[in-house]
mmCIF file of C-alpha atoms in Angstrom:
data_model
loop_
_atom_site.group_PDB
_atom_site.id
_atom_site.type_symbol
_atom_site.label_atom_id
_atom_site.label_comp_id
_atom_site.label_asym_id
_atom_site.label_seq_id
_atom_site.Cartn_x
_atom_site.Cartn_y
_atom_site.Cartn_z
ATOM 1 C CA UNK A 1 0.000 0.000 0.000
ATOM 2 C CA UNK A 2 1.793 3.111 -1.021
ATOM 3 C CA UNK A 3 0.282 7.185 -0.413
ATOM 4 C CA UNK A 4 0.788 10.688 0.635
ATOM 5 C CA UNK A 5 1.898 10.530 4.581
ATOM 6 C CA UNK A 6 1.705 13.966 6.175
ATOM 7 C CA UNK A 7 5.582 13.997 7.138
ATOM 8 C CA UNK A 8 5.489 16.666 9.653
ATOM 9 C CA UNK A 9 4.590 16.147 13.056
ATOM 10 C CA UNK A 10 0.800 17.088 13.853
ATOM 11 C CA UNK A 11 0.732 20.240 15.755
ATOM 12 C CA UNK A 12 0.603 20.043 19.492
ATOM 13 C CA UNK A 13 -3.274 21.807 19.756
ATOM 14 C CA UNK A 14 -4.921 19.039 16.845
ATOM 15 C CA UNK A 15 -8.305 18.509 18.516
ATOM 16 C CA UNK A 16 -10.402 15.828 18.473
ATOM 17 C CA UNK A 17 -7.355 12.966 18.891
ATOM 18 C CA UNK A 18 -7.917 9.542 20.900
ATOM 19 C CA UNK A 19 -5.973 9.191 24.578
ATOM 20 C CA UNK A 20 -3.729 6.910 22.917
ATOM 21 C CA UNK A 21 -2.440 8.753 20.275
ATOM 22 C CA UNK A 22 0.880 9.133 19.412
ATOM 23 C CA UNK A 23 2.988 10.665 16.590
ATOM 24 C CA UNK A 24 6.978 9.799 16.098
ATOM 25 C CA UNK A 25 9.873 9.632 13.746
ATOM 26 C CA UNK A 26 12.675 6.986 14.649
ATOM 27 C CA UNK A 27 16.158 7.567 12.360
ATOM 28 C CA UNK A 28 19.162 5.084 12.132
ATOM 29 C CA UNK A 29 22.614 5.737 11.124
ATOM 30 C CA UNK A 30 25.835 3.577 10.603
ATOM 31 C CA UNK A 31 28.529 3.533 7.658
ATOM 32 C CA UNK A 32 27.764 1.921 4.724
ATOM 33 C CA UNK A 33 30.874 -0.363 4.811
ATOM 34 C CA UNK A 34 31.359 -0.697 8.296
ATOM 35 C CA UNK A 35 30.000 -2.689 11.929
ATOM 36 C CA UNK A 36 30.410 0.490 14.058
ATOM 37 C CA UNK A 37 28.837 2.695 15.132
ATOM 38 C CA UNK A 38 25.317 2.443 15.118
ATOM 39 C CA UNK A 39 23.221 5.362 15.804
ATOM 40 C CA UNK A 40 19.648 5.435 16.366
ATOM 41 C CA UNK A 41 17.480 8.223 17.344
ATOM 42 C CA UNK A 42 13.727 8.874 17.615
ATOM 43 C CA UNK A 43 11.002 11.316 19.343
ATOM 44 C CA UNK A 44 7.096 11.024 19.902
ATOM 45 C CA UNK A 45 4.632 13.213 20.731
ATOM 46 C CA UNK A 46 1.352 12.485 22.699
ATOM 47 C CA UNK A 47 -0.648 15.632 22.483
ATOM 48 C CA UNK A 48 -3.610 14.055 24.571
ATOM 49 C CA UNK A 49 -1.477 13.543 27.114
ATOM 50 C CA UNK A 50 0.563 16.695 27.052
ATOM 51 C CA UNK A 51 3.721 14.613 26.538
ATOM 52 C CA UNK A 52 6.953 14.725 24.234
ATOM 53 C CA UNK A 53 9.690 12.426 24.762
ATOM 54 C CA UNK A 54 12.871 11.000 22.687
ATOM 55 C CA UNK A 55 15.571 9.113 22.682
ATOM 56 C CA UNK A 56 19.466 8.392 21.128
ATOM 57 C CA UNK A 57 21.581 5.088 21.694
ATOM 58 C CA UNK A 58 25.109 4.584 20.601
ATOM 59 C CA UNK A 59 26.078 1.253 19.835
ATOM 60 C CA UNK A 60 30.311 0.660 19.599
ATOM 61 C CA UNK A 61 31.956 -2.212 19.815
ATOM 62 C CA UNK A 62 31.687 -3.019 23.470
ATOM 63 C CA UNK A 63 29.098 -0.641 25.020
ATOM 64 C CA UNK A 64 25.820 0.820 23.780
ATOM 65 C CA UNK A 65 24.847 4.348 25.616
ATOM 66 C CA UNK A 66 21.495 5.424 26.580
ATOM 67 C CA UNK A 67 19.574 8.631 26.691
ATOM 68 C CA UNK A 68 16.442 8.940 27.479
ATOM 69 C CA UNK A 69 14.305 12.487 27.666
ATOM 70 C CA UNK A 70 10.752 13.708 28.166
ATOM 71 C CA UNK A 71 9.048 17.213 29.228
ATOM 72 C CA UNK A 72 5.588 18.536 28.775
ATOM 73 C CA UNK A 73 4.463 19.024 25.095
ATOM 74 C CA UNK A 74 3.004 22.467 26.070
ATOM 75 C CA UNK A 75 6.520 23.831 27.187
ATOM 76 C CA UNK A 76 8.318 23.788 23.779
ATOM 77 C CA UNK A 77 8.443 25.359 20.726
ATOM 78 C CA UNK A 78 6.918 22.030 18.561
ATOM 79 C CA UNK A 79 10.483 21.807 16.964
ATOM 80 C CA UNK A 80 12.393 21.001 19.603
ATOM 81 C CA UNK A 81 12.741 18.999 23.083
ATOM 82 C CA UNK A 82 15.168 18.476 25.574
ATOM 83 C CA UNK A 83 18.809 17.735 23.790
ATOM 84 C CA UNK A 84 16.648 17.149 20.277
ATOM 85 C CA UNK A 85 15.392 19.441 17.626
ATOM 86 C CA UNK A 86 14.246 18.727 14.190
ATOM 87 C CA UNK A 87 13.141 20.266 10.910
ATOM 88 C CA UNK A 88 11.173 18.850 7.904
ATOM 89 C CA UNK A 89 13.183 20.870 4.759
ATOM 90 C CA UNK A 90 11.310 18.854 2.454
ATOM 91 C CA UNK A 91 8.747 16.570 3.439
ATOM 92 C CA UNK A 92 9.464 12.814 2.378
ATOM 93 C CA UNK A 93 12.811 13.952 0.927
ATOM 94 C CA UNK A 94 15.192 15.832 3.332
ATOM 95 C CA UNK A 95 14.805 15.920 7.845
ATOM 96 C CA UNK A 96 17.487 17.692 9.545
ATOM 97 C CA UNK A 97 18.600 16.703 13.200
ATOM 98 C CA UNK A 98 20.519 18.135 15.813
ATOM 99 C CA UNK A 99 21.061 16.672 18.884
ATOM 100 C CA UNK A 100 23.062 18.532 21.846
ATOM 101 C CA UNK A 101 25.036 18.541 24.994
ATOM 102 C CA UNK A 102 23.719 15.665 26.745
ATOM 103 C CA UNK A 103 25.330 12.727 29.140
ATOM 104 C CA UNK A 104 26.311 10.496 26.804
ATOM 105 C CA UNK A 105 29.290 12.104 25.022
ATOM 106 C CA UNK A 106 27.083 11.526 21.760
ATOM 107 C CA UNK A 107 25.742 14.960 19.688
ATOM 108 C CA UNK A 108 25.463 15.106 15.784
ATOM 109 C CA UNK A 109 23.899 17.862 13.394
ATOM 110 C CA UNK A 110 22.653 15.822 10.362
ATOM 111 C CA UNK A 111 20.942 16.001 7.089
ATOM 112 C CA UNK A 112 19.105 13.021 5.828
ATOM 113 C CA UNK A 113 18.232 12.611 2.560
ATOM 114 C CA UNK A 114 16.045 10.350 0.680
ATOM 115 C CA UNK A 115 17.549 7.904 -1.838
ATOM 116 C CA UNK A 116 14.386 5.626 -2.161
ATOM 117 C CA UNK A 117 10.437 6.351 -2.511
ATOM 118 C CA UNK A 118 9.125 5.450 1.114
ATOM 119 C CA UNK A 119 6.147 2.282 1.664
ATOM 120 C CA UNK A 120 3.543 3.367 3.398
ATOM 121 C CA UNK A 121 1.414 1.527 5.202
ATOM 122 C CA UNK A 122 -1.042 0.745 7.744
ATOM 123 C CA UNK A 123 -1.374 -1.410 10.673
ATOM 124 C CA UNK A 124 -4.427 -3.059 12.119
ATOM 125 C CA UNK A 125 -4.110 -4.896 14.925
ATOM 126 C CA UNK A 126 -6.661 -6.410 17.622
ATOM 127 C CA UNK A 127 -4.612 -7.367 20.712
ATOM 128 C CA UNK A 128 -5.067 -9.999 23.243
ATOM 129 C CA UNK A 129 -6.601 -7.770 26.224
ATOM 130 C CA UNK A 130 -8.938 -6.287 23.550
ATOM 131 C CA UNK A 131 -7.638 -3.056 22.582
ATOM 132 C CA UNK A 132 -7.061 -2.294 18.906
ATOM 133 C CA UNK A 133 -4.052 -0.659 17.378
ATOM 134 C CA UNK A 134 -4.302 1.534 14.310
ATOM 135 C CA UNK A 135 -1.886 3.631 12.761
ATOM 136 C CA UNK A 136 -0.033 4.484 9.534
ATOM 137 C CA UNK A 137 3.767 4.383 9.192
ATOM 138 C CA UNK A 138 5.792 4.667 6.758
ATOM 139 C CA UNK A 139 9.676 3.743 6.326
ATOM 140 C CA UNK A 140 12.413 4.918 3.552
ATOM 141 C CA UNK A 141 15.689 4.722 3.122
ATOM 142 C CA UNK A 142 18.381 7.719 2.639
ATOM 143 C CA UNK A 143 21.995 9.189 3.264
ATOM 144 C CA UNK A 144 23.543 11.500 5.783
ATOM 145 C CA UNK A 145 25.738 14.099 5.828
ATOM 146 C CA UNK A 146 26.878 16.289 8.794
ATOM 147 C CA UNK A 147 28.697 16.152 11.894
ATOM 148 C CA UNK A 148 28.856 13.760 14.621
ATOM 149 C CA UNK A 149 31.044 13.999 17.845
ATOM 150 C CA UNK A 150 31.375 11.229 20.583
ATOM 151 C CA UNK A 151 33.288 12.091 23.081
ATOM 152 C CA UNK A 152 34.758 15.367 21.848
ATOM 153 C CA UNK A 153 35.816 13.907 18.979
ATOM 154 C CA UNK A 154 34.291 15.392 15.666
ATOM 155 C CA UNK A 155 33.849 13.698 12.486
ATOM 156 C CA UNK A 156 32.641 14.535 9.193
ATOM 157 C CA UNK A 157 29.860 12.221 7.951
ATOM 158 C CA UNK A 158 29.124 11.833 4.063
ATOM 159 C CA UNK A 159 26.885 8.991 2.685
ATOM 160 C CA UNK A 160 25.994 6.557 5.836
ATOM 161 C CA UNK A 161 23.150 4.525 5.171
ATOM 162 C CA UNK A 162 19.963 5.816 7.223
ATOM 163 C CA UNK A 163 16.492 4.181 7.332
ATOM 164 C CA UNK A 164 13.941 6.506 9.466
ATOM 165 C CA UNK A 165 10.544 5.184 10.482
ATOM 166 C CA UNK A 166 7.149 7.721 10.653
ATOM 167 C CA UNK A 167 4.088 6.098 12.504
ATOM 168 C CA UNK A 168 1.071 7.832 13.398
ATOM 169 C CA UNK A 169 -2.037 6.469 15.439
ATOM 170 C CA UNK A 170 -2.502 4.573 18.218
ATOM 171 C CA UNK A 171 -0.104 1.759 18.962
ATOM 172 C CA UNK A 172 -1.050 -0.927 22.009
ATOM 173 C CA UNK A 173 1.091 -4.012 20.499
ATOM 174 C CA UNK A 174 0.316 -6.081 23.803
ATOM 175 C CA UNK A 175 0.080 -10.194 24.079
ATOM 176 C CA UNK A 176 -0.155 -12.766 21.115
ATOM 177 C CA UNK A 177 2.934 -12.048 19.345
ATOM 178 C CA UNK A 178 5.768 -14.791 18.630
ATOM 179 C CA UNK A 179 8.246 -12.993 16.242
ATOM 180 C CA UNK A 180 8.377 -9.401 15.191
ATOM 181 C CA UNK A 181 10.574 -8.425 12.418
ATOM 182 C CA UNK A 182 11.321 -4.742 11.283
ATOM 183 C CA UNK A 183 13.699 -5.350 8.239
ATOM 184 C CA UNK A 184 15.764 -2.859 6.566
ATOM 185 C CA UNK A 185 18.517 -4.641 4.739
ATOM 186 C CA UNK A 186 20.470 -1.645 2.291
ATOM 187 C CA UNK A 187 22.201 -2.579 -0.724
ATOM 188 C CA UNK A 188 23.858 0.204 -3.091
ATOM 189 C CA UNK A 189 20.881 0.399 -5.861
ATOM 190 C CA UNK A 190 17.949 -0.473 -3.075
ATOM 191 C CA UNK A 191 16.393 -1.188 0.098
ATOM 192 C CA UNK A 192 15.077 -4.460 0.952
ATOM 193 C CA UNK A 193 12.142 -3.217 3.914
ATOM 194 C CA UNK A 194 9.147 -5.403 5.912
ATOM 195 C CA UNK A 195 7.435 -5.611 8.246
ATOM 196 C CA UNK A 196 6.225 -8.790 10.026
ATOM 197 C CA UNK A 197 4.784 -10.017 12.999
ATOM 198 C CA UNK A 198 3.945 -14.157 14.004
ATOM 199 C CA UNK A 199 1.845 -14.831 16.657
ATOM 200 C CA UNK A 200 3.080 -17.769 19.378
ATOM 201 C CA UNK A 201 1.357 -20.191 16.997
ATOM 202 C CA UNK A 202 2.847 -19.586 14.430
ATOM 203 C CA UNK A 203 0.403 -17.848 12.618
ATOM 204 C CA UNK A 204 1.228 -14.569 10.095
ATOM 205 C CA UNK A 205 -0.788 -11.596 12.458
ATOM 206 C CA UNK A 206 1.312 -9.278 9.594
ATOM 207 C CA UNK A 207 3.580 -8.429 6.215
ATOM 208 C CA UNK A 208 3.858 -5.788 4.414
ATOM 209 C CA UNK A 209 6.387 -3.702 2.963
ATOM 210 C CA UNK A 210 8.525 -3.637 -0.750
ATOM 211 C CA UNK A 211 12.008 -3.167 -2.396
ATOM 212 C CA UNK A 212 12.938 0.432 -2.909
ATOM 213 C CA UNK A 213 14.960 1.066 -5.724
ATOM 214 C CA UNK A 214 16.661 4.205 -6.243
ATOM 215 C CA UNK A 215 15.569 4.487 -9.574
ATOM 216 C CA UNK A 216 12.315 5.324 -7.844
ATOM 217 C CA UNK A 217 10.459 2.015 -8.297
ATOM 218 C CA UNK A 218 8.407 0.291 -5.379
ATOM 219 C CA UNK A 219 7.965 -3.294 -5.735
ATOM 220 C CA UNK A 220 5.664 -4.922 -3.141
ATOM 221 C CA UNK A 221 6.724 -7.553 -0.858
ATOM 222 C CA UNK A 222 3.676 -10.321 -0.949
ATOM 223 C CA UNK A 223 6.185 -13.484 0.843
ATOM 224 C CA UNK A 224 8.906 -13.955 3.382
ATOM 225 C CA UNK A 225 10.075 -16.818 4.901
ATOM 226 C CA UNK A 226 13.263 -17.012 7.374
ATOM 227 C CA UNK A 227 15.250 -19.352 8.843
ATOM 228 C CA UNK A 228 17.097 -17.381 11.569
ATOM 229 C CA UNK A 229 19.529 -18.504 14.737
ATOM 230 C CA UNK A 230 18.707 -17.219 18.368
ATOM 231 C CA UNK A 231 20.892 -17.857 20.601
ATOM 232 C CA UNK A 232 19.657 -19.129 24.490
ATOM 233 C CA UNK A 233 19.591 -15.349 25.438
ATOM 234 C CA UNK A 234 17.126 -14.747 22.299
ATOM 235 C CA UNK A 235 19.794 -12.654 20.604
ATOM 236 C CA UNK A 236 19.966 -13.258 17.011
ATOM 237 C CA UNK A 237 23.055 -14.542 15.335
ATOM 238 C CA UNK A 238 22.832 -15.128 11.844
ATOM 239 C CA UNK A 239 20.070 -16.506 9.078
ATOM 240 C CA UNK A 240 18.555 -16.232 5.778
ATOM 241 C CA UNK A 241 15.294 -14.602 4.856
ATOM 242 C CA UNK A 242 13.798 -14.958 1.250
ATOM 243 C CA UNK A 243 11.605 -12.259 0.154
ATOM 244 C CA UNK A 244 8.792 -12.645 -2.630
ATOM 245 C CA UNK A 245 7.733 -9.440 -4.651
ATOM 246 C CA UNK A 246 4.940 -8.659 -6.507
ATOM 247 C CA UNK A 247 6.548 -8.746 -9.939
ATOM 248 C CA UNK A 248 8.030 -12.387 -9.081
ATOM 249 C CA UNK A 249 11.960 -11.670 -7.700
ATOM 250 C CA UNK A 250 12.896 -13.777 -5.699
ATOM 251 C CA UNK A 251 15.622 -12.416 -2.827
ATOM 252 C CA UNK A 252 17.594 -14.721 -0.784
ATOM 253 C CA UNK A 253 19.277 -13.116 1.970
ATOM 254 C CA UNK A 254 21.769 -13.977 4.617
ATOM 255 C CA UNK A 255 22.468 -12.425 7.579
ATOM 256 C CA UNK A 256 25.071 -11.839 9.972
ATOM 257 C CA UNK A 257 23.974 -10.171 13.033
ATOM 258 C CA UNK A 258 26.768 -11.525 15.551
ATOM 259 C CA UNK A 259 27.470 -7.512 15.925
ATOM 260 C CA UNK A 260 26.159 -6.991 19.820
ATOM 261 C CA UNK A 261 23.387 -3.952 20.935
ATOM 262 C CA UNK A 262 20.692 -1.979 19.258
ATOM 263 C CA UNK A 263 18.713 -3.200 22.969
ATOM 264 C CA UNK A 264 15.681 -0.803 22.718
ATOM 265 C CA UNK A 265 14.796 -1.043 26.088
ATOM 266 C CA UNK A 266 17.438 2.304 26.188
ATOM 267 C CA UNK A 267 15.278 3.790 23.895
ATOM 268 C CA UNK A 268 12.454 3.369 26.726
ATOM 269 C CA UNK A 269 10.859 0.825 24.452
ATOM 270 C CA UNK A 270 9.859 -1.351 27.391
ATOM 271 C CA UNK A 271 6.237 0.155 27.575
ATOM 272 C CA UNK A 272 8.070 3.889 29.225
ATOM 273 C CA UNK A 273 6.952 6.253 25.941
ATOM 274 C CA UNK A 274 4.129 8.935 26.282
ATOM 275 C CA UNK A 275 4.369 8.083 29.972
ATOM 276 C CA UNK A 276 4.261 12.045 32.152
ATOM 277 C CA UNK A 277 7.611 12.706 33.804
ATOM 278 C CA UNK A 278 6.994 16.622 34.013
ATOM 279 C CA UNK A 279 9.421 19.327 32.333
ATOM 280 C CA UNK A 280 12.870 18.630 31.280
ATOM 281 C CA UNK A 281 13.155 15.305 32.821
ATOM 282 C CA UNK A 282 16.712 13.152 31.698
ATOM 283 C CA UNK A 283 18.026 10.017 32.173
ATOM 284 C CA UNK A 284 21.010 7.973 30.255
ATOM 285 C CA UNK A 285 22.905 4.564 31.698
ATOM 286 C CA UNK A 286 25.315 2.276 29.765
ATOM 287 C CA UNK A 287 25.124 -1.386 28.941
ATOM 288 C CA UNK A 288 28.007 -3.299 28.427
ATOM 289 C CA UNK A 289 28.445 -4.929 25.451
ATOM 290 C CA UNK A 290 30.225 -8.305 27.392
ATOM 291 C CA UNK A 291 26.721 -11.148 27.438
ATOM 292 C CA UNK A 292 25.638 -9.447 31.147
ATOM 293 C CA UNK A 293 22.805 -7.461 29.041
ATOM 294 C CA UNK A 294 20.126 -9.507 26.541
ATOM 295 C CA UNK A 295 16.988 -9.487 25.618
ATOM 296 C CA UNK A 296 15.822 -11.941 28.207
ATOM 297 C CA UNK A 297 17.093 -9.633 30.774
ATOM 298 C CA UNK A 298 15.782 -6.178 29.842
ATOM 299 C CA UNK A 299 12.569 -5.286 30.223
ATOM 300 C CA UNK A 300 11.593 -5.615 26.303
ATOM 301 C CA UNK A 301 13.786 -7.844 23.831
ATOM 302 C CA UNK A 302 12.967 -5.593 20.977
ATOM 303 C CA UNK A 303 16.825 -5.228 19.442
ATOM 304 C CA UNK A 304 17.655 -3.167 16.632
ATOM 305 C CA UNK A 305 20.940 -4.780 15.444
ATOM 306 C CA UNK A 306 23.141 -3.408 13.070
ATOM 307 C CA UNK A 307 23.805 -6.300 10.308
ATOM 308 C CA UNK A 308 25.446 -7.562 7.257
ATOM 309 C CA UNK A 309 23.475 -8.609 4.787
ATOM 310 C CA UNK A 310 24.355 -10.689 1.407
ATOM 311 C CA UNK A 311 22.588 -11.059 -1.946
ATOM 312 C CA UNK A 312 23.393 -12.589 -4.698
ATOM 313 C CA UNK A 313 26.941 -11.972 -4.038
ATOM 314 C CA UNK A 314 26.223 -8.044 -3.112
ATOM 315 C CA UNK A 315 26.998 -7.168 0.659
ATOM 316 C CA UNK A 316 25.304 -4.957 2.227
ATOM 317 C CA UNK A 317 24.232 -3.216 6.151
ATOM 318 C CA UNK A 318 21.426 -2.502 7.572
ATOM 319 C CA UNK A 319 19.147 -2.423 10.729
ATOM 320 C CA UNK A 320 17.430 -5.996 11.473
ATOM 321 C CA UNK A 321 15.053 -5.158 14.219
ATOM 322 C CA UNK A 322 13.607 -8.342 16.283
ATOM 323 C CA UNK A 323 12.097 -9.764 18.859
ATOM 324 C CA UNK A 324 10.967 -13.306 20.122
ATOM 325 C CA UNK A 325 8.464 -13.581 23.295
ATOM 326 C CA UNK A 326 9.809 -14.612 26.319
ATOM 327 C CA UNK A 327 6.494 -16.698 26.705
ATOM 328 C CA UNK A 328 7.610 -20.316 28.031
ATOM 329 C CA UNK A 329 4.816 -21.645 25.538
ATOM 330 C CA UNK A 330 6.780 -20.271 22.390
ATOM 331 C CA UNK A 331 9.483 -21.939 20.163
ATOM 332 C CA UNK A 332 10.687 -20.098 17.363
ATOM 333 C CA UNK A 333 10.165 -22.340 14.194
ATOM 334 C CA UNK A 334 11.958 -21.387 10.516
ATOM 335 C CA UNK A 335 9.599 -20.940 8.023
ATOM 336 C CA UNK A 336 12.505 -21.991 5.190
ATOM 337 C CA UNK A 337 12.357 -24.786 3.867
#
């Protein structure tokens, strides 16, 4: 399903919006030929509730720093919060970023530009305690340029891959699910992006998503299968997904995602977002990239791991988002045959 997303955040005042509501942009950025660092970034705004809050992790090679922000929607500008600010130059083309002084050593000022169409799509979900989720997203892949400074240290940055993620609605994704996979795998002429969920029975609950050629063509993705290696902590290791479009291509895919972090449970993913915590509130810890931290152990296993990816003898990088339950009654089962 591809149309016109309104790219810029609704303003704070929009009446008539459901308790739940929520409106966010998440960004990723990492070197196109490289395993470090990864970058990820996001803010959401929950104008029922009077709330704005964001995050930024940095992943390295053996830690991945957290911040974590949040303040009353009502007290800023509608451009900026906390260490964050943001402006839509061109809506589904070109977002600038800044983020400042904060605890983690980790600011940037960054211009990302679209080098694919975006899918849009919806989501329609009915969860297990009865609420409904409802909300349209989009995701599209581009390049960076810019600055970006960890720990005093300044760097130029021209042409890292960067997939960003709009969603807009109301989003309760409680009980039911087995496997969730955001997949954004980047090769030099295209994107490779889905989205699907399995409940703990197996069962497809959701796909949808396409190939994004930079020649401007969107191909839909109508099949995946996988056949992917968790380890006894639930991290993902390595595996190969093949990916049916609509015009018949076939894409085989391997994966190595032995690369540790992306844990979005730093992002506040673990149920903490559109939550009040009152004006400028700030928080940030570190986990240690050594086996102590997993998904079993944090409070949600969603993991946005930086990963190689190879097709057809092209390599490429990209963010491969997952989660299993930690339900006793689940298994995860290939679908690959």
């Amino acid at each position: 399903m591809t149309k016109t997303f309104h790219d810029a955040l609704l303003a704070p005042d929009t009446p008539g919006l459901p308790e739940r509501f929520f409106d966010r942009f998440v960004f990723n950025l990492h070197p196109a030929d490289a395993s470090s660092p990864s970058i990820l970034f996001g803010l959401g705004t929950y104008p029922p509730k009077d709330v704005v809050d964001g995050f930024a992790i940095l992943v390295t090679g053996t830690e991945q720093r957290n911040l974590r922000f949040s303040t009353e929607l009502s007290a800023t500008d509608g451009t900026s919060a906390g260490p964050i600010s943001w402006h839509l130059v061109e809506p589904m083309r070109t977002w600038r970023v800044v983020l400042g002084p904060n605890p983690t050593g980790l600011e940037f000022d960054l211009t990302w530009r679209a080098r694919t169409p975006a899918w849009t799509g919806e989501v329609r979900v009915t969860n297990d305690d009865g609420t409904s989720s409802s909300f349209t997203h989009l995701f599209q892949s581009g390049r960076y340029s810019g600055t970006l400074s960890i720990d005093g240290r300044r760097q130029r940055i021209e042409g890292w891959y960067g997939q960003r993620d709009r969603s807009r609605g109301v989003r309760t994704m409680s009980g039911g699910q087995g496997l969730h996979i955001w997949y954004q795998a980047q090769f030099p002429d295209r994107s490779i992006g889905f989205l699907l969920v399995e409940t703990r029975e197996h069962e497809r609950l959701l796909l949808e998503g396409a190939v994004m050629h930079e020649s401007g063509r969107l191909d839909r993705i109508v099949d995946v299968h996988h056949d992917l290696r968790f380890d006894e902590h639930l991290d993902l290791k390595s595996g190969t997904v093949e990916v049916t479009t609509e015009r018949g291509v076939v894409y085989v895919v391997d994966t190595d995602a032995s690369a540790a972090g992306g844990y979005m449970s730093g992002g506040g993913y673990g149920g903490h977002h559109g939550r009040p915590m009152g004006r400028d509130h700030i928080e940030h810890d570190v986990y240690p990239l050594d086996g102590s931290v997993s998904p079993r152990t944090l409070d949600s296993a969603l993991t946005d791991r930086l990963a190689s990816f190879t097709w057809n003898g092209t390599s490429g990088r990209g963010i491969f988002e997952f989660a299993l339950t930690r339900s006793r009654s689940y298994t995860y089962r290939p679908t690959l045959r």
